[in-house]
Each structure stands twice: as C-alpha cells, then as structure tokens.
CSV table of C-alpha atoms in Angstrom, one decimal:
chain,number,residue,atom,x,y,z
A,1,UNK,CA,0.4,18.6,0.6
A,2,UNK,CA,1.8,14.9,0.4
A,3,UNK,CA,3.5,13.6,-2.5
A,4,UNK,CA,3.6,9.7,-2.6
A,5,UNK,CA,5.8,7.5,-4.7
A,6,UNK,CA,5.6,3.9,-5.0
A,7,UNK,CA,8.4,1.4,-5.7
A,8,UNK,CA,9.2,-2.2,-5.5
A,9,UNK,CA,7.1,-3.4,-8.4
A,10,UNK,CA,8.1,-6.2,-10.7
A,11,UNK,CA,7.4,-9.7,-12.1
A,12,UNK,CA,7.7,-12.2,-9.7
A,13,UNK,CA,6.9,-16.1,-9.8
A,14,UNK,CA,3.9,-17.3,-8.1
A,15,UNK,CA,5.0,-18.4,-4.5
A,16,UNK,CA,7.4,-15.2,-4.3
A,17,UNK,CA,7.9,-12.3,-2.5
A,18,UNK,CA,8.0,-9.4,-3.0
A,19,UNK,CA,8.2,-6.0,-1.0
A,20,UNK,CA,6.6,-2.5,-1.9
A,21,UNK,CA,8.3,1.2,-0.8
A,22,UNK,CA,6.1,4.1,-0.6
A,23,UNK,CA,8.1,7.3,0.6
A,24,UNK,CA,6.3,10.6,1.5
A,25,UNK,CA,7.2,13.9,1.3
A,26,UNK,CA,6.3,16.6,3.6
A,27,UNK,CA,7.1,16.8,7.3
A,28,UNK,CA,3.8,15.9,8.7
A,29,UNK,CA,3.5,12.1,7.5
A,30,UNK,CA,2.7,10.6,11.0
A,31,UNK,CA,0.0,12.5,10.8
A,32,UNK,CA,-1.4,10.4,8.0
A,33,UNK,CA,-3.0,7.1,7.7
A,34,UNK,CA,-1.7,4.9,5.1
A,35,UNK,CA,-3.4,2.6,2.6
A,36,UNK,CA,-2.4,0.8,-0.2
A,37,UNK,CA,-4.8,-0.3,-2.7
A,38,UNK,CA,-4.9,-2.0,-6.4
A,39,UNK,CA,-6.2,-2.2,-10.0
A,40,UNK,CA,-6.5,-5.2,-12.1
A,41,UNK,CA,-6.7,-4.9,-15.2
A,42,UNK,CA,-10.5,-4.8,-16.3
A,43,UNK,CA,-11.1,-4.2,-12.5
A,44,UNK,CA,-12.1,-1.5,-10.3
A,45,UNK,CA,-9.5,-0.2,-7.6
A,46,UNK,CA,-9.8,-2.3,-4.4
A,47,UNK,CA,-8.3,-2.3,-0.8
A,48,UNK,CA,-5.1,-3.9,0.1
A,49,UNK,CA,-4.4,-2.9,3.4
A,50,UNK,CA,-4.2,0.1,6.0
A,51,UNK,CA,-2.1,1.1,8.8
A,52,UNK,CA,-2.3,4.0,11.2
A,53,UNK,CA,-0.5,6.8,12.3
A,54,UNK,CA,1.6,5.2,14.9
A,55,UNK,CA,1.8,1.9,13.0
A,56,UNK,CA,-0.3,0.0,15.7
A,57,UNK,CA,-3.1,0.0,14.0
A,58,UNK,CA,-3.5,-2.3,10.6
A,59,UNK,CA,-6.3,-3.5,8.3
A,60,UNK,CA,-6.4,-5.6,5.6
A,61,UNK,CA,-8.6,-7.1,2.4
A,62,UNK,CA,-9.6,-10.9,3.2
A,63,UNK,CA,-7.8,-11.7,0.3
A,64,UNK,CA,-4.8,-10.8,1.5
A,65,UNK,CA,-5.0,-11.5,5.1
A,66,UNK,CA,-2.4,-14.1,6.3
A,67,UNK,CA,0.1,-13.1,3.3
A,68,UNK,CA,0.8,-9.3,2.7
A,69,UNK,CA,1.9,-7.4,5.8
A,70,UNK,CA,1.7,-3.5,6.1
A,71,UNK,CA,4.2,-1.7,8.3
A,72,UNK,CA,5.4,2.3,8.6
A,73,UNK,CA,8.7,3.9,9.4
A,74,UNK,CA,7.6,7.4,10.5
A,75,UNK,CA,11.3,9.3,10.8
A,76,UNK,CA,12.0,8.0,7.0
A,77,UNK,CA,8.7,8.9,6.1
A,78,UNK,CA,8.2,5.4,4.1
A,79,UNK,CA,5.1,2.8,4.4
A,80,UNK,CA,5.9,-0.6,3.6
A,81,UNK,CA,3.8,-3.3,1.7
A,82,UNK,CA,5.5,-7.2,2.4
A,83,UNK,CA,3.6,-9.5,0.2
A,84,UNK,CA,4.4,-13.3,0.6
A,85,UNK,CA,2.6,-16.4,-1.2
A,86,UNK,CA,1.9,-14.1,-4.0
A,87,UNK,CA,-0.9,-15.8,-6.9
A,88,UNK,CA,-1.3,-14.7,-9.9
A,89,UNK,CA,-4.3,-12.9,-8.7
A,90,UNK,CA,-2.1,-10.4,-6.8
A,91,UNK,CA,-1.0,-9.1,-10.6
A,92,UNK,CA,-2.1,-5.3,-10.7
A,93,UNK,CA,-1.1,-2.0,-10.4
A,94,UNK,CA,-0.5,-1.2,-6.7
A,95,UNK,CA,-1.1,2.1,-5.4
A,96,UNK,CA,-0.3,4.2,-1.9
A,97,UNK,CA,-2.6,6.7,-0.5
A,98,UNK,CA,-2.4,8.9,2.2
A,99,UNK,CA,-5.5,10.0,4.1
A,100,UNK,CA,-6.3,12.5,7.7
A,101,UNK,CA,-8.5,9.8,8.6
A,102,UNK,CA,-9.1,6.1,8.3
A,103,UNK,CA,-11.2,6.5,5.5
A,104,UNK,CA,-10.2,9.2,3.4
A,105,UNK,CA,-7.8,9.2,1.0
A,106,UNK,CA,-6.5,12.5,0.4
A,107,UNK,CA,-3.4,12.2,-1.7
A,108,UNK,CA,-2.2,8.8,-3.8
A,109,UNK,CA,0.8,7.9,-5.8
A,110,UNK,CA,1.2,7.0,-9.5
A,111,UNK,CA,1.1,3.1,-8.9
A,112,UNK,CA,3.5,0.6,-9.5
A,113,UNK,CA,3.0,-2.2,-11.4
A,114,UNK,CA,3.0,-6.0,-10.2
A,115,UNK,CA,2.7,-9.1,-12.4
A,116,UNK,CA,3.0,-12.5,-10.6
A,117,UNK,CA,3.6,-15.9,-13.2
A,118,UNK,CA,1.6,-18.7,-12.6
C-alpha cells in the first residue's frame, strides 16, 4: 500500500513557476514509477509526465515538454513536479500516481490545485 500526498499548488501569474511535492509513504517507493497527471475543469484527466524507479528514466505530455521537469528523491520518498513558463492552460487540478509498472497506476493522491492568471 502507497499513500500519496500532493503539495505545492497555488495561483501563480502566467510566466511563473512553480514547484509540486508528492511524498509517499511506505518503504518500498523506489519500487514504484511515478506519474503525475491533471484535470481541467470540464476535462478528462491527462498525462503530465513520468519518471522511473531510479529517476533515469522520464516522459512527458508534448504540452509540456521543454517546460515542466519531473525528478525523484528515493531516500525522502518524494517525486518532484518543476513547472516553468506556466499558461493559463496549465490551470487544473494536479495529481501524483504511483504505479508497479510504466503504465499502471496503482495508487494516486487527492490532487492539488493549480490556477495560473493570464
């Protein structure tokens, strides 16, 4: 069992930065891929970005490619989202997931929320 809470949200002026904390419990996270995705309002949930269990390994959304940076600190257990040159379409609710395998996505956090001001 992983239990996954997301932090760093917040409003944030189009052109800012901003940086999102997920911190796992349990003492088998680098066993885990980590994702985060998001949810628009009015939108279906869609992929942000991935990273793998060492941390070599990352993927990301074409949308986001070039500005949001995924990273991992195994020994505190915490998967980092960087976002940079945020627009206003970066404004939803931003969620981490935790999965045995590239794609599956066994256990996800409650979200938190991001609005960027155009």
């Amino acid at each position: 069992q992983v239990h996954l809470v997301e932090s760093g949200g917040g409003l944030v002026q189009a052109g800012g930065s901003l940086t999102l904390s997920c911190a796992a419990s349990g003492r088998t996270f680098n066993n885990y891929y980590m994702d985060y995705f998001r949810q628009a309002p009015g939108k279906e949930r869609e992929f942000v970005a991935a990273i793998g269990r060492s941390g070599i390994y990352t993927s990301y959304a074409d949308s986001v490619k070039g500005r949001f940076t995924i990273s991992r600190d195994n020994a505190r257990n915490q998967v980092y989202l960087q976002m940079n040159s945020l627009k206003s379409e970066d404004t939803a609710v931003y969620y981490c997931a935790a999965g045995s395998r590239l794609t599956s996505y066994d256990y996800w956090g409650r979200g938190t929320q991001v609005t960027v001001s155009s």
